[in-house]
PDB file of N, CA and C in Angstrom:
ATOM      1  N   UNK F   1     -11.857   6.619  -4.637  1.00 91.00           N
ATOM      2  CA  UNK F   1     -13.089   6.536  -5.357  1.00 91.00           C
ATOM      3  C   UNK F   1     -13.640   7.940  -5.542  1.00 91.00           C
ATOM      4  N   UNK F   2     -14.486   8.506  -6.864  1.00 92.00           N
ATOM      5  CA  UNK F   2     -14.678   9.609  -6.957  1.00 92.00           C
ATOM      6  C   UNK F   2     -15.917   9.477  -7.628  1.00 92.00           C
ATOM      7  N   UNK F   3     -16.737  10.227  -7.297  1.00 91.00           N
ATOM      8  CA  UNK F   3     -18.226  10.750  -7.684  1.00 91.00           C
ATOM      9  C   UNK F   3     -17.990  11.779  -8.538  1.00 91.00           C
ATOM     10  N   UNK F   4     -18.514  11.318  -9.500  1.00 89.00           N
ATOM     11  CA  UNK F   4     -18.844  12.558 -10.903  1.00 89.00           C
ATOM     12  C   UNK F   4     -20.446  13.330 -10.333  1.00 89.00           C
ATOM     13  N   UNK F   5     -20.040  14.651  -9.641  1.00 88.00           N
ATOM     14  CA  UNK F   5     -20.951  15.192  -9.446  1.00 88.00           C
ATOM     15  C   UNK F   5     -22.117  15.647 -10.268  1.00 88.00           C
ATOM     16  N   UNK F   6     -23.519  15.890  -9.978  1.00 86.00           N
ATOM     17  CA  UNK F   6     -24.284  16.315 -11.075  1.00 86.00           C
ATOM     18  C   UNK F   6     -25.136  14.612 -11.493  1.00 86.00           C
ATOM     19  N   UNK F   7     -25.649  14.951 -12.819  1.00 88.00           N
ATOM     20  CA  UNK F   7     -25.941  13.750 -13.520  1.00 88.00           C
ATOM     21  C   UNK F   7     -25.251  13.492 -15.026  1.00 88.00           C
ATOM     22  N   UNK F   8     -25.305  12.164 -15.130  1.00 92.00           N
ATOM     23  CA  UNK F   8     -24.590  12.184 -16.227  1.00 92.00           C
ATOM     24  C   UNK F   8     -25.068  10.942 -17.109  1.00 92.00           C
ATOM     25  N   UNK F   9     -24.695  11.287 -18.856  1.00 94.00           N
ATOM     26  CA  UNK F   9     -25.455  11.084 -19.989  1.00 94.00           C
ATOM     27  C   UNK F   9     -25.286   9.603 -19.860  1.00 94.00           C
ATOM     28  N   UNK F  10     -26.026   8.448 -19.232  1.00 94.00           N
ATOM     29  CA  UNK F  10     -26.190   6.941 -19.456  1.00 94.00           C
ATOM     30  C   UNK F  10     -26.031   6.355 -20.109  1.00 94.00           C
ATOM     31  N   UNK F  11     -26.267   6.727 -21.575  1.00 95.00           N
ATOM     32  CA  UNK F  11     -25.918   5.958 -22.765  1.00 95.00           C
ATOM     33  C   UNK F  11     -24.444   5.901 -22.946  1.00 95.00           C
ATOM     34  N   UNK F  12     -23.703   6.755 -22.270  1.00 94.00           N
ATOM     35  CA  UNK F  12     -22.368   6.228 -22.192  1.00 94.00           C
ATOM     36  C   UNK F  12     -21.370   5.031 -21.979  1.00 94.00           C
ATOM     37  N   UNK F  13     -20.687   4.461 -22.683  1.00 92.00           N
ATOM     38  CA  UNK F  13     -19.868   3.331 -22.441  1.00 92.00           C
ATOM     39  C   UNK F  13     -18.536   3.527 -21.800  1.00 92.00           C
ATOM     40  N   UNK F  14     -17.609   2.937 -21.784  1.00 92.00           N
ATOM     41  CA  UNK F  14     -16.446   3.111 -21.391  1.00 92.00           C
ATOM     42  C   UNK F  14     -15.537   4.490 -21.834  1.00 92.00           C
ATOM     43  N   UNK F  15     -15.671   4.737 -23.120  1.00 94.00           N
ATOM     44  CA  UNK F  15     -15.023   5.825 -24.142  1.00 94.00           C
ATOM     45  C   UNK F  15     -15.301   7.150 -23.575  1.00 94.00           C
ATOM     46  N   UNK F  16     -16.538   7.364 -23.544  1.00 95.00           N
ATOM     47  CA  UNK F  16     -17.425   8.777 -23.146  1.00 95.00           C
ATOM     48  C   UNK F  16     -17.410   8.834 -21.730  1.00 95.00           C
ATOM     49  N   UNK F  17     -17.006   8.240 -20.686  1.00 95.00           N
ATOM     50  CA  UNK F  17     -17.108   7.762 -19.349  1.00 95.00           C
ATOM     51  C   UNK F  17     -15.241   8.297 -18.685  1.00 95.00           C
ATOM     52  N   UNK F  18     -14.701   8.170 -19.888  1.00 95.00           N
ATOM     53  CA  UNK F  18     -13.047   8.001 -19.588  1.00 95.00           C
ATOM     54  C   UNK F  18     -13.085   9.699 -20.189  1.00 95.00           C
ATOM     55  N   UNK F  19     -13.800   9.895 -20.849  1.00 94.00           N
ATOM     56  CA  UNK F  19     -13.356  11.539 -20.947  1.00 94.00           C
ATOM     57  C   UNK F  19     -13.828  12.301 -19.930  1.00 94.00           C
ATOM     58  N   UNK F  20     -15.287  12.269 -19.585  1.00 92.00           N
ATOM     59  CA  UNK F  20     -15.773  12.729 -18.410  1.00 92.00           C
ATOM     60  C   UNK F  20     -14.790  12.659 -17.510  1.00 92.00           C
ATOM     61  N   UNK F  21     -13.543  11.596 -16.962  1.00 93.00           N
ATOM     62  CA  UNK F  21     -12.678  11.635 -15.979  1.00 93.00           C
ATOM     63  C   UNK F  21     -11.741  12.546 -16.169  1.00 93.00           C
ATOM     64  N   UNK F  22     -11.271  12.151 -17.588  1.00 93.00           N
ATOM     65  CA  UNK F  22     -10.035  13.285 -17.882  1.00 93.00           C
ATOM     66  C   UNK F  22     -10.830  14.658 -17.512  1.00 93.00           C
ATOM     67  N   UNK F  23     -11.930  15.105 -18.702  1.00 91.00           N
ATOM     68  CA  UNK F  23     -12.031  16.338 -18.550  1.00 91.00           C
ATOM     69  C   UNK F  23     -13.244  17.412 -17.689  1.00 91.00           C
ATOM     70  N   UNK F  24     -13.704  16.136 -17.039  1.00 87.00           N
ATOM     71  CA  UNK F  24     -14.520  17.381 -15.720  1.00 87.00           C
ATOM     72  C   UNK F  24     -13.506  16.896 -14.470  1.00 87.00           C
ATOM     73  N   UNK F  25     -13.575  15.780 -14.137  1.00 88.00           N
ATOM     74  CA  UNK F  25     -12.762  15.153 -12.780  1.00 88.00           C
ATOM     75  C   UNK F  25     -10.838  15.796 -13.218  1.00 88.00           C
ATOM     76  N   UNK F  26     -10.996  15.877 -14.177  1.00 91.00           N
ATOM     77  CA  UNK F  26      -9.298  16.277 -14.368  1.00 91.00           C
ATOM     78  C   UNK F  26      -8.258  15.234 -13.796  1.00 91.00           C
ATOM     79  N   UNK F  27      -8.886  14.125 -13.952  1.00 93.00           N
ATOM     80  CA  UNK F  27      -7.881  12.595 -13.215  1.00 93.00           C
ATOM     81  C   UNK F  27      -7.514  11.684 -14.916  1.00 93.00           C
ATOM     82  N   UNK F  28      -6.990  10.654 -14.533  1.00 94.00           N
ATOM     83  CA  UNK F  28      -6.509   9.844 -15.246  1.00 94.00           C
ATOM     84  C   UNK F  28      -7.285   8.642 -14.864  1.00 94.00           C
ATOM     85  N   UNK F  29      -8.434   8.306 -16.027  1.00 93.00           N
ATOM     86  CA  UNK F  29      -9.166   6.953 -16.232  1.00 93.00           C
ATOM     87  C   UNK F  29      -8.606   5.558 -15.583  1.00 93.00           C
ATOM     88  N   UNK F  30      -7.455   5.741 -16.084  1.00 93.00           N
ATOM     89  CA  UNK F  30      -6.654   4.483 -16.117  1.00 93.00           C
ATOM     90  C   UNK F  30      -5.806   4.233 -15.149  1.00 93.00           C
ATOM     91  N   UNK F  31      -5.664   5.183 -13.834  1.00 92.00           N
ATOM     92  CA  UNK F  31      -4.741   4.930 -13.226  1.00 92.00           C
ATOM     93  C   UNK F  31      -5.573   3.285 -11.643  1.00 92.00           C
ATOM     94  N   UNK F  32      -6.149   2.614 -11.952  1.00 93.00           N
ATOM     95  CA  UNK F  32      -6.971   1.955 -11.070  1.00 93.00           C
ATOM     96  C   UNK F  32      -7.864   2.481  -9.989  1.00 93.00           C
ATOM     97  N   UNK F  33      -8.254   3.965 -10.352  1.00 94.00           N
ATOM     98  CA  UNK F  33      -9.268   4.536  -8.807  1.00 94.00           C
ATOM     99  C   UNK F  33     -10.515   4.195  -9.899  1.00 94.00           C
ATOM    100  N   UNK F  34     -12.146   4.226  -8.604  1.00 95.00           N
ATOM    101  CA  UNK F  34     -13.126   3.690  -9.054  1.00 95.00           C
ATOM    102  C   UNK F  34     -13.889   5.158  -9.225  1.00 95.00           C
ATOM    103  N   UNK F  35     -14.364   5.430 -10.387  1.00 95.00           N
ATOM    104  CA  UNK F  35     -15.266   6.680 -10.551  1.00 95.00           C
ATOM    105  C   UNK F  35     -16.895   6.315 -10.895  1.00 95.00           C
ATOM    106  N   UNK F  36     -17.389   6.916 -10.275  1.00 94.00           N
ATOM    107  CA  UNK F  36     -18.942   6.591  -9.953  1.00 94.00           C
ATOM    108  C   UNK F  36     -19.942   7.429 -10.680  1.00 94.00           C
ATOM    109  N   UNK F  37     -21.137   7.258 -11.336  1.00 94.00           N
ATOM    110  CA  UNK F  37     -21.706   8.611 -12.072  1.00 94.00           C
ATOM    111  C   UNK F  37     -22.791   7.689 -11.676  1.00 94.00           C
ATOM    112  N   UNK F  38     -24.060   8.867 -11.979  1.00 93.00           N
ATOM    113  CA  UNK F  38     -24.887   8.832 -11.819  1.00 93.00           C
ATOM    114  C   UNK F  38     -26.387   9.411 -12.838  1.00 93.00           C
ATOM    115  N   UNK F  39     -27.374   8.877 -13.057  1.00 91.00           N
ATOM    116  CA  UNK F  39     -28.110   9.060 -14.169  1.00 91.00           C
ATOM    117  C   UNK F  39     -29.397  10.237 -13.730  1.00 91.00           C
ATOM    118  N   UNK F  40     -29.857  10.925 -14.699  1.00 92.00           N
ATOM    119  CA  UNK F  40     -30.783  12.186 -14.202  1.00 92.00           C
ATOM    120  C   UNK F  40     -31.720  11.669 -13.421  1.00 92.00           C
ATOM    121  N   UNK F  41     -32.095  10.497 -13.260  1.00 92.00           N
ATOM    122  CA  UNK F  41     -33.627   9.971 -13.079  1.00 92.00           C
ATOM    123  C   UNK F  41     -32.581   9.455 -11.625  1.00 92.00           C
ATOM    124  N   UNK F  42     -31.708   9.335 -11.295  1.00 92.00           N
ATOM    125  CA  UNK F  42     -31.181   9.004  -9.910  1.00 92.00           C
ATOM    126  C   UNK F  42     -31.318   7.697  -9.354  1.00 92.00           C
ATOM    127  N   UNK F  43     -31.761   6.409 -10.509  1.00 94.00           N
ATOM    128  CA  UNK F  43     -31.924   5.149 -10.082  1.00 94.00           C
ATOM    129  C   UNK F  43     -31.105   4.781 -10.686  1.00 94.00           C
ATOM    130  N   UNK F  44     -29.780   5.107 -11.444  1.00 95.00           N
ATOM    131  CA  UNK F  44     -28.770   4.089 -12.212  1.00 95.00           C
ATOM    132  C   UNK F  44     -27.503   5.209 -11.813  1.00 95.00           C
ATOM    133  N   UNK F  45     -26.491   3.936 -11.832  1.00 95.00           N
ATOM    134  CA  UNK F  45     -25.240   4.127 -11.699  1.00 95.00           C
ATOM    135  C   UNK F  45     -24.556   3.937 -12.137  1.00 95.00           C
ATOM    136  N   UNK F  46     -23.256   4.067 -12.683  1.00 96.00           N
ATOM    137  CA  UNK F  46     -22.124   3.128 -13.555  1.00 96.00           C
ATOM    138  C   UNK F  46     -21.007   3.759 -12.511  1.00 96.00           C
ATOM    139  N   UNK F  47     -20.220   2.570 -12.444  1.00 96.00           N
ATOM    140  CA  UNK F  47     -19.118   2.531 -11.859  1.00 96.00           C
ATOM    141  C   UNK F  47     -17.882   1.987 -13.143  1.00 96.00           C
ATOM    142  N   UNK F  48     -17.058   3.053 -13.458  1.00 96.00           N
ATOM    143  CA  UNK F  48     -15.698   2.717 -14.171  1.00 96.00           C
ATOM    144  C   UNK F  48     -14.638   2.690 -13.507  1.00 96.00           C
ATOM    145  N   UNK F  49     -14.075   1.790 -13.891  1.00 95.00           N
ATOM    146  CA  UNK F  49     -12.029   0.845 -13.103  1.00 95.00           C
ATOM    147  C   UNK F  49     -11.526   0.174 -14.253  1.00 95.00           C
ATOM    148  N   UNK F  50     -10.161   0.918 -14.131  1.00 93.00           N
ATOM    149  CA  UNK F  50      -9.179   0.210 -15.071  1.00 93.00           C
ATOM    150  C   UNK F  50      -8.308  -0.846 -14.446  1.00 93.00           C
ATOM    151  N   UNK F  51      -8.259  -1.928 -14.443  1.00 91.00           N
ATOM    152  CA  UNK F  51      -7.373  -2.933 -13.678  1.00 91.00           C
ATOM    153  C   UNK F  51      -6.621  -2.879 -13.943  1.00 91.00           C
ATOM    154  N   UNK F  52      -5.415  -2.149 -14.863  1.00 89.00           N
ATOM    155  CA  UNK F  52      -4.552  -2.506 -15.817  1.00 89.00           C
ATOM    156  C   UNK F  52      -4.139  -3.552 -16.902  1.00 89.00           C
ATOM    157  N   UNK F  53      -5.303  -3.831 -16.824  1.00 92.00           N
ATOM    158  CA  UNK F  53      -5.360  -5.055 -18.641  1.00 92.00           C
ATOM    159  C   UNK F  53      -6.650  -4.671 -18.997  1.00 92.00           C
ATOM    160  N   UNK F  54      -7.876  -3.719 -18.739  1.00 92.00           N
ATOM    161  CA  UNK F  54      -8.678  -3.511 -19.045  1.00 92.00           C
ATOM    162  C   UNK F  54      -9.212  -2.651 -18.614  1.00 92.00           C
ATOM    163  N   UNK F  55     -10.406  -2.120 -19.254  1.00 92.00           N
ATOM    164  CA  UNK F  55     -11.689  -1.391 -18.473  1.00 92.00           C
ATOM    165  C   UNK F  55     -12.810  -2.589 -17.930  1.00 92.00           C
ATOM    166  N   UNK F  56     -13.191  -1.420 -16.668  1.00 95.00           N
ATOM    167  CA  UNK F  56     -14.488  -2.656 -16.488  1.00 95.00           C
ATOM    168  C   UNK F  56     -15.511  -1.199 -16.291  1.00 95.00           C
ATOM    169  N   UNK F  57     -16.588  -1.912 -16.629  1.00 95.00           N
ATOM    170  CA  UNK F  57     -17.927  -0.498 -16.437  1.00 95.00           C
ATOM    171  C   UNK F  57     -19.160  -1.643 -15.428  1.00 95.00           C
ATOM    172  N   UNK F  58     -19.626  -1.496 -14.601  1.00 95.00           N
ATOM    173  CA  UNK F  58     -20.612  -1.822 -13.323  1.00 95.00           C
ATOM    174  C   UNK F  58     -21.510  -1.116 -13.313  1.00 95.00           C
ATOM    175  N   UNK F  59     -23.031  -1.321 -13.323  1.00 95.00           N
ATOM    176  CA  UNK F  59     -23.973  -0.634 -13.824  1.00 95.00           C
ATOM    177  C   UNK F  59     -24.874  -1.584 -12.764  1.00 95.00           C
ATOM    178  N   UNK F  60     -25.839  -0.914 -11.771  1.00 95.00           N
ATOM    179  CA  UNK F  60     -26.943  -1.078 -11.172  1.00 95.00           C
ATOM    180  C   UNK F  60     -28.082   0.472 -10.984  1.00 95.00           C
ATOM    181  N   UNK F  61     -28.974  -0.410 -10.978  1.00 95.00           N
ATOM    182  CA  UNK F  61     -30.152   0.008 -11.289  1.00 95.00           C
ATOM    183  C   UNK F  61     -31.282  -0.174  -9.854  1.00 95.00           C
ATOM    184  N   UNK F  62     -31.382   0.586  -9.515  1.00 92.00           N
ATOM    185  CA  UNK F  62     -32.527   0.588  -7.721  1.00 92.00           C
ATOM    186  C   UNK F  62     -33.597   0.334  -8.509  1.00 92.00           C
ATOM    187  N   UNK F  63     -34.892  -0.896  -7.813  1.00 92.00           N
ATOM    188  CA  UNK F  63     -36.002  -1.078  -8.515  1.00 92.00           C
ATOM    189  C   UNK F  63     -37.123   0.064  -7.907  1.00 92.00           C
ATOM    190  N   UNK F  64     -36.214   0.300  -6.295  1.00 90.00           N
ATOM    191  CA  UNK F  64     -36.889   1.239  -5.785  1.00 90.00           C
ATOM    192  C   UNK F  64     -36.295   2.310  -5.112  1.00 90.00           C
ATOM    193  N   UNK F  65     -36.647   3.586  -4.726  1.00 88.00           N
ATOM    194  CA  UNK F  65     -35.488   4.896  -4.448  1.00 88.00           C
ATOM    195  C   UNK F  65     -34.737   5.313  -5.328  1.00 88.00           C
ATOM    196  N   UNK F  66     -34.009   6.129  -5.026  1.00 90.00           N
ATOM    197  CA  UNK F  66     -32.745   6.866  -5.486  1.00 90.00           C
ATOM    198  C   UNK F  66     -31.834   6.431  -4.964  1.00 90.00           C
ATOM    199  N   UNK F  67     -30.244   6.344  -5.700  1.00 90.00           N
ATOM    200  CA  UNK F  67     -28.817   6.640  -5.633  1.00 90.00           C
ATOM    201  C   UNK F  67     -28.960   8.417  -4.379  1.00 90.00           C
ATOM    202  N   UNK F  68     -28.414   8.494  -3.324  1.00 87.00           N
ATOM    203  CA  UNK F  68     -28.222   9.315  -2.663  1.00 87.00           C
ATOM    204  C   UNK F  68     -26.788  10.042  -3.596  1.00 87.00           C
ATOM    205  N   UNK F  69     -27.222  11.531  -4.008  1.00 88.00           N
ATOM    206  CA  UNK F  69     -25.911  12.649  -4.797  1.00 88.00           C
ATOM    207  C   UNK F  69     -25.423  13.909  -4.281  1.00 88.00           C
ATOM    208  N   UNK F  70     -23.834  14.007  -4.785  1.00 84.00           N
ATOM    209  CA  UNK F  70     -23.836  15.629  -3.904  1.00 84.00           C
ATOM    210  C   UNK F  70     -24.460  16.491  -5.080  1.00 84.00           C
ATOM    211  N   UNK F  71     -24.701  17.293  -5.446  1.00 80.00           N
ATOM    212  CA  UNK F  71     -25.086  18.156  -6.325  1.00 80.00           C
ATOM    213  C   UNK F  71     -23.460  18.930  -6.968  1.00 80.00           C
ATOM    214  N   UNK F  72     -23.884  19.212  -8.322  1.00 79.00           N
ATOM    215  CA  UNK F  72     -22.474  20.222  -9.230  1.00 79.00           C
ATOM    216  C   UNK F  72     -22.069  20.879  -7.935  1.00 79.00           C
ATOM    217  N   UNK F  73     -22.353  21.913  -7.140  1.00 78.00           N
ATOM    218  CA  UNK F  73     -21.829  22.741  -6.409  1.00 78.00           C
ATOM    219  C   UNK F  73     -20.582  22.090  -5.406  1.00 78.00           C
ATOM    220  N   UNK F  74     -20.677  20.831  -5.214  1.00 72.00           N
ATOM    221  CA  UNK F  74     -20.073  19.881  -4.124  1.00 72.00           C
ATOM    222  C   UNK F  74     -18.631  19.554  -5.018  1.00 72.00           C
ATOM    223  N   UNK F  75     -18.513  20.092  -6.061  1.00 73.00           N
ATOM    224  CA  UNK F  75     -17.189  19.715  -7.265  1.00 73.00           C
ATOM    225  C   UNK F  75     -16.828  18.650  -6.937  1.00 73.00           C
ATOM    226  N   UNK F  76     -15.245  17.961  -6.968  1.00 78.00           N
ATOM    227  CA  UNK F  76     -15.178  16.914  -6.965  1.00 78.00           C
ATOM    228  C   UNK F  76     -15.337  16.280  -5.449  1.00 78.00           C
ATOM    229  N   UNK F  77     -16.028  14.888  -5.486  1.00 88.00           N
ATOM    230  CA  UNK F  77     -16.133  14.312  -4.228  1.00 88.00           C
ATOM    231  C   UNK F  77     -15.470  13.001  -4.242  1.00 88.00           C
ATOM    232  N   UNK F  78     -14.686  12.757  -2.868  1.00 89.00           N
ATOM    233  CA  UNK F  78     -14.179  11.308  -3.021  1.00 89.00           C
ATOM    234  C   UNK F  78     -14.724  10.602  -1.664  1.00 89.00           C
ATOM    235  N   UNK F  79     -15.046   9.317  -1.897  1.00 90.00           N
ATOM    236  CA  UNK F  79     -15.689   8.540  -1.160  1.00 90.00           C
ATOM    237  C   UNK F  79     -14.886   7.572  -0.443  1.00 90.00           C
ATOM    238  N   UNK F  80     -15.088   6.585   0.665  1.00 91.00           N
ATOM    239  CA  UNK F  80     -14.313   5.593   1.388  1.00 91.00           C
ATOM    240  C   UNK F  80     -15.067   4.354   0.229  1.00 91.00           C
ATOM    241  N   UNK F  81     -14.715   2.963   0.465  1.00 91.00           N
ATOM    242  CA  UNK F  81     -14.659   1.781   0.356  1.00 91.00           C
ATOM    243  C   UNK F  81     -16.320   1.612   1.052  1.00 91.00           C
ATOM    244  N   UNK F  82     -15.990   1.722   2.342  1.00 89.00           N
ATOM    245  CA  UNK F  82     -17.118   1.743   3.063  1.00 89.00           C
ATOM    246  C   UNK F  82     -18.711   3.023   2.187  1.00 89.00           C
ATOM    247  N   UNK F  83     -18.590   3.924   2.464  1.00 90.00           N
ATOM    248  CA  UNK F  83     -19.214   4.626   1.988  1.00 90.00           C
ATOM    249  C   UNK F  83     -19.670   4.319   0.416  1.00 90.00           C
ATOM    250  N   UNK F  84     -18.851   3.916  -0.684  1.00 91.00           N
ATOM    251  CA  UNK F  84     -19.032   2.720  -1.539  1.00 91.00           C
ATOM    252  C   UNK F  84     -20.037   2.177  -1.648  1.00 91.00           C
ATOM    253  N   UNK F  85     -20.462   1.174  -0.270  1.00 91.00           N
ATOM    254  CA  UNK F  85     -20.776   0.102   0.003  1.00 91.00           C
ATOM    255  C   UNK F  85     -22.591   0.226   0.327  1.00 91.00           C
ATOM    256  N   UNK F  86     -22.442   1.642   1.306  1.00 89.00           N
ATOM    257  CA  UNK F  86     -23.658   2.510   1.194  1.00 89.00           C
ATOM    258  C   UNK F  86     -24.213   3.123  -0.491  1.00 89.00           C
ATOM    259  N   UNK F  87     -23.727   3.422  -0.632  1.00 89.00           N
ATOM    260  CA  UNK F  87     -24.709   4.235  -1.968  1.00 89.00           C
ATOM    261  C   UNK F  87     -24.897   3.148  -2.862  1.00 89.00           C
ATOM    262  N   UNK F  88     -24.042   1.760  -2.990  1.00 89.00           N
ATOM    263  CA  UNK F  88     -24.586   0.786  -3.961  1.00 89.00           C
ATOM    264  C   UNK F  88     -25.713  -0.063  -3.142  1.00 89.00           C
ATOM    265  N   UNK F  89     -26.085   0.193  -2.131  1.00 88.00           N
ATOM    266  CA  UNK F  89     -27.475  -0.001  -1.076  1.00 88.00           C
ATOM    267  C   UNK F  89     -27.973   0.642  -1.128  1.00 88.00           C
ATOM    268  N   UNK F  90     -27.504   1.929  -2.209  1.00 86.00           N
ATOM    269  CA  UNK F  90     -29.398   3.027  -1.575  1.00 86.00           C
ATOM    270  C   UNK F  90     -28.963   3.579   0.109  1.00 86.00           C
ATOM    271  N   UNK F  91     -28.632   3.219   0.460  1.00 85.00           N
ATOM    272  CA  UNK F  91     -28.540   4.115   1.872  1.00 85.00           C
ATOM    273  C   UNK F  91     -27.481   5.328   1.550  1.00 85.00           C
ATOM    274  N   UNK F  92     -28.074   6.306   2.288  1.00 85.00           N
ATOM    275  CA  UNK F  92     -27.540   7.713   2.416  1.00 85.00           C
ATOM    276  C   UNK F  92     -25.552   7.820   3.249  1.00 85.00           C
ATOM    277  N   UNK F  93     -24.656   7.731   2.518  1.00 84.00           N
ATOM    278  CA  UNK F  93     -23.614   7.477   2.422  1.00 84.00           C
ATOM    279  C   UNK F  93     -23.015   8.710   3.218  1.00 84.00           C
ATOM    280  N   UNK F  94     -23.349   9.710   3.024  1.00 82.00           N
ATOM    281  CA  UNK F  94     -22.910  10.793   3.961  1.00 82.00           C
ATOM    282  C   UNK F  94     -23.402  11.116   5.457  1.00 82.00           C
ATOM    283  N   UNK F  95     -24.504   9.961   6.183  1.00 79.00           N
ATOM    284  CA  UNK F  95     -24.522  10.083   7.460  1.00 79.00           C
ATOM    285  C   UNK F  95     -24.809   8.588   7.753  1.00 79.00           C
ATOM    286  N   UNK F  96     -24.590   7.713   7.622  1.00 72.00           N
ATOM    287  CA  UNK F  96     -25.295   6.487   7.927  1.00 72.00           C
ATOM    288  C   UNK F  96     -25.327   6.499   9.665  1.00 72.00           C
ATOM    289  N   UNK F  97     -25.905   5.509  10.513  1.00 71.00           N
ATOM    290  CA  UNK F  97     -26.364   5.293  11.668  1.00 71.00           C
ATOM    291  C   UNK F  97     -25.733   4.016  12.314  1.00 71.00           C
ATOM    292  N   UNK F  98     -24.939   4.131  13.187  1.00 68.00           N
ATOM    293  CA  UNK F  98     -24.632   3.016  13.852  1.00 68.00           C
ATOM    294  C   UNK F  98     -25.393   2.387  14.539  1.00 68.00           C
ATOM    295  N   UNK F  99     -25.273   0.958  14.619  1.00 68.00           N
ATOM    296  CA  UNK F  99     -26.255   0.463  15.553  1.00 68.00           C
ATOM    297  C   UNK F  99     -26.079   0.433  16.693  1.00 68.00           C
ATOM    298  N   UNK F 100     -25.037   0.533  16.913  1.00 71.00           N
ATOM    299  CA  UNK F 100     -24.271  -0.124  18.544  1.00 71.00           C
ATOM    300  C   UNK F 100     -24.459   1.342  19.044  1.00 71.00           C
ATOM    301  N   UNK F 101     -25.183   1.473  20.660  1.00 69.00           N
ATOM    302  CA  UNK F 101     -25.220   2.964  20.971  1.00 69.00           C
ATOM    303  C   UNK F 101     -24.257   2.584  22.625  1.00 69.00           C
ATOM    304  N   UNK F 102     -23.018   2.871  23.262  1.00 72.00           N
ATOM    305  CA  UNK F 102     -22.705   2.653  24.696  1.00 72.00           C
ATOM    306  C   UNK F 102     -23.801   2.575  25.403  1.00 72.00           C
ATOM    307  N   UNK F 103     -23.844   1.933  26.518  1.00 73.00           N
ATOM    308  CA  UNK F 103     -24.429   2.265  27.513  1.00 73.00           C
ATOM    309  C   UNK F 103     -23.919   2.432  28.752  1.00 73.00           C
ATOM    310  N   UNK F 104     -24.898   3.193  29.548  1.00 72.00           N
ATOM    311  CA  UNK F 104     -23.994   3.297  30.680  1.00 72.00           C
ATOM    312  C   UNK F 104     -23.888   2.204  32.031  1.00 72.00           C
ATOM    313  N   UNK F 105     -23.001   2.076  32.373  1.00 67.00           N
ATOM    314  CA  UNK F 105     -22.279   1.126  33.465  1.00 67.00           C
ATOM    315  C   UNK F 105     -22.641   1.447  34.452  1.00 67.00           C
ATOM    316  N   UNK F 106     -23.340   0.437  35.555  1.00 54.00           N
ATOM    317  CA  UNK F 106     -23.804   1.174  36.802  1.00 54.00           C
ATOM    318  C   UNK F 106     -22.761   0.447  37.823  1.00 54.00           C
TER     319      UNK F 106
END
C-alpha cells in the first residue's frame, strides 16, 4: 500500500489518479497494490486498486478531524494492512497505542 505524499487534486477519477501512480509514485496502477491520496483540506481520501478486471476508486470523507499525512519531504511512503486500517479511522497510523500494558508478577 502506498501514500501519495503531499495533497492531491480531488476532482480526480480513476484516469488522473493512475497517472499520479505512474508519474510521481513511479509504480504501475495496475499491478493490484492499494494507493492512497489525500485532499488539501485533509478530510477526504481516495483509495485506488486494480483487481485485474477493473479499477476500483474508495473515497471517505471524516465528518470530523483530519486524515493523519507524511508531508512531500517523506517521498514515497508504504503502509501495513493494519496501519490501513488506522488512517481510514482517523487515528494517527504512525504511532498508535496498545492497550494491553504487562504487568508485573509477584
Amino acid at each position: 500500500m502506498w501514500l501519495a505524499t503531499g495533497h492531491t487534486d480531488m476532482r480526480k477519477g480513476f484516469p488522473g489518479l493512475a497517472l499520479v501512480v505512474q508519474e510521481t509514485l513511479k509504480r504501475d496502477p495496475h499491478n493490484g497494490h492499494l494507493f492512497v491520496f489525500r485532499g488539501r483540506r485533509g478530510d477526504l481520501i481516495k483509495v485506488l486498486w486494480h483487481d485485474g478486471q477493473g479499477a476500483c476508486l474508495f473515497c471517505k470523507r471524516l465528518e470530523r478531524g483530519r486524515f493523519i499525512w507524511p508531508s512531500p519531504a517523506d517521498g514515497v511512503v508504504t503502509i501495513t494492512p493494519a496501519q490501513l486500517g488506522y488512517l481510514l479511522e482517523g487515528i494517527d497510523w504512525r504511532m498508535p497505542q496498545k492497550t494491553w500494558r504487562p504487568t508485573a508478577t509477584g
